[in-house]
Amino acid sequence: MAKQKKMVEAITSMDEDFAKWYTDVVKKAELTDYSGVKGCMVIRPYGYAIWENIQKDLDARFKKTGHENVYMPLLIPESLLQKEKDHVEGFAPEVAWVTQGGQEKLAERLCIRPTSEVLFCEHYQKIINSYRDLPKLYNQWCSVMRWEKTTRPFLRSSEFLWQEGHTMHETEEEARQETMQQLQTYADFYKETLAIPAVTGRKTEKEKFAGARETYTIEPMMHNGVALQGGTSHYFGDGFAKSFGITFAGRDNTLQYPHQTSWGVSTRMIGAIIMVHGDDNGLVLPPKVAPIQVVIVPIAMHKEGVLEKAREIAAKLSEVFRVKLDDSDNSPGWKFSEYEMKGVPLRLEIGPKDIEQNQCVLVRRDNREKTFVSLDSLTEEIPRLLQAVHDGLYEKALKNLEEKTYVARNYDEFLDIAANKPGFIKAMWCGDVECENKIKEDTGGVKSRCIPFEEEHLSDVCVCCGKPAKHQVYWGKQY
Ligand SMILES: [Zn+2]
C-alpha cells in the first residue's frame, strides 16, 4: 500500500495547478516521453494505442463518404511553397528547412511540410483534366512540422500526427457541401466517440487558415474553461487552383477551375480527452478509444481457482472487448490506482466469494459506481456499462460547457468575465479586426473562437466599440 500512496500523491490536484496536473497525467499514464529535440515527443504505446483507435474510427467515417487515402512527400521545394502568397505568408514563420543532403548543399531549400496543400495541388494539376476526373476526395495520415516556440505534449508540439483531407470539386456548391460535411463528421466523432461536446461555427477573417476563403471550426471547452481548436474544415474557392494552374474541361466544354477544400484533426485531440474528462486520480478515457476497456483484477489471487476463473473470463471477454487481465504480484490496491490513473473505463474484480456466488464486481472509472454482475450476463452488462460511462462523460462535459458559457452585453461586463470567470463569452461584434485586437490586448489573450451557425441577438451594438453589431461571437482563451 505504500507504493499506492506514493503514486496518488505524485499527481498535482487540478484545482491547485491545472497545467501541472496535465503534465503529471501525461507522464504517469505513460502517454508520452520527452525527446532530444525540443517540441518533438515520443508517443508511448499506451498513448499511441489511443491514437490508433481514433484513427480507425475516423478513417471509417471518411471512407464511408467516399474518401481515399494517399501519401505525399515529406519535403516541399521552396518554389512550390511560394506559389500561393497568403498561404506562404501564414506559414513562413514556423517552417523548418532542409538545406543540405549528405555533404552537398542543396540548390533549392526544401521545407518540411507544415501542411500539404501545395503538394496536393501540384499532383492535382497533373491528374485533373476533365469534369469526369472530379471530385477528387483524398486524405492523408502523416506527421507535419511547425517550429513552435513553446511546446506542450499533444497540445502544441513542433511535430505532430494528423490527418489532412484535400478535395477538389466541379462546383462551388459541391465544395461548400464537402466543407460542411467534414466539419459535421468531426462534430459527430467528438460527440459519439470522444464524448466531447463542442461549439461549432465559422472563424473570423483574422483567425481563418492562411489562404482559405472560409474556415469552419470545432471548439470544445476544457475542464478549466479554456478552449481548444479541436479541428478545422476550410473552403478555398478556386484560389489555389488558379495559382497552380489546375483546370478542367467542364460539361459545356469550357476550361474551368475546380473548387477546393481541406480539413484536419490531430493528436491534439488526445490533449482534449485528457483535459475534458480527466480528474484528480488521472486519466478518464471514453470507452470507444480506450486501449483497455475492461481491466480484470483478481482478488486473493493465490486462493485456489481464482486465477483460473479470471483467465477464463478474460478469454471470453477478449472476443468482444479490449481486455487486460493483470495477474502481476502487485497488490489489488496498487492495481486499482494504476488503472484509475490510466483511465480504464471499467474494472472487473473477482475473488473467492464472488466465484462461489457466480458473480463479479464491475466498477466504473468515471463515478466509481459498483455493480454486482452475474458471470452469465457479463457480455450484456459490459456494453451497457461502457455506454453508461460514455453518456456520463458527455453529460458532465456538457454541463461544464454550459455552466462556463457567459453572456456579456457591454465592455465592462466582458472584461469582468474575462478576468474572473474562465470559459466562453457570448457577445456581439461589429466585424472589425481592430476590436478583436483590442479585446485580445485588454484581456491578456481572449480571442474570437467562432461565429456560431445559429447566432443569438444579444444586443444591437458591438461589445467593444459600440458600433452596430454584425455577428454574435464566442470568445475565449485557447491552448
Ligand atoms: Zn467593434
mmCIF file of C-alpha atoms in Angstrom, residues 202 405-406 425-429 450-458 469-475:
data_model
loop_
_atom_site.group_PDB
_atom_site.id
_atom_site.type_symbol
_atom_site.label_atom_id
_atom_site.label_comp_id
_atom_site.label_asym_id
_atom_site.label_seq_id
_atom_site.Cartn_x
_atom_site.Cartn_y
_atom_site.Cartn_z
ATOM 1 C CA ARG A 202 -17.061 29.962 -38.748
ATOM 2 C CA THR A 405 -20.522 29.986 -21.014
ATOM 3 C CA TYR A 406 -21.392 33.598 -20.166
ATOM 4 C CA ILE A 425 -18.145 34.600 -23.550
ATOM 5 C CA LYS A 426 -21.020 35.200 -25.932
ATOM 6 C CA ALA A 427 -21.020 38.789 -27.162
ATOM 7 C CA MET A 428 -21.904 40.888 -30.198
ATOM 8 C CA TRP A 429 -19.212 42.133 -32.609
ATOM 9 C CA CYS A 450 -16.104 31.340 -33.865
ATOM 10 C CA ILE A 451 -19.285 32.853 -35.227
ATOM 11 C CA PRO A 452 -21.833 30.119 -34.452
ATOM 12 C CA PHE A 453 -24.173 28.811 -37.160
ATOM 13 C CA GLU A 454 -27.171 29.873 -35.141
ATOM 14 C CA GLU A 455 -26.379 33.352 -33.896
ATOM 15 C CA GLU A 456 -28.247 34.891 -30.978
ATOM 16 C CA HIS A 457 -29.231 38.522 -30.958
ATOM 17 C CA LEU A 458 -27.811 39.710 -27.624
ATOM 18 C CA ALA A 469 -23.143 44.677 -34.424
ATOM 19 C CA LYS A 470 -22.835 42.278 -37.332
ATOM 20 C CA HIS A 471 -22.389 38.962 -35.569
ATOM 21 C CA GLN A 472 -22.627 37.098 -32.316
ATOM 22 C CA VAL A 473 -19.256 35.600 -31.482
ATOM 23 C CA TYR A 474 -17.987 33.048 -28.983
ATOM 24 C CA TRP A 475 -14.866 34.430 -27.293
#
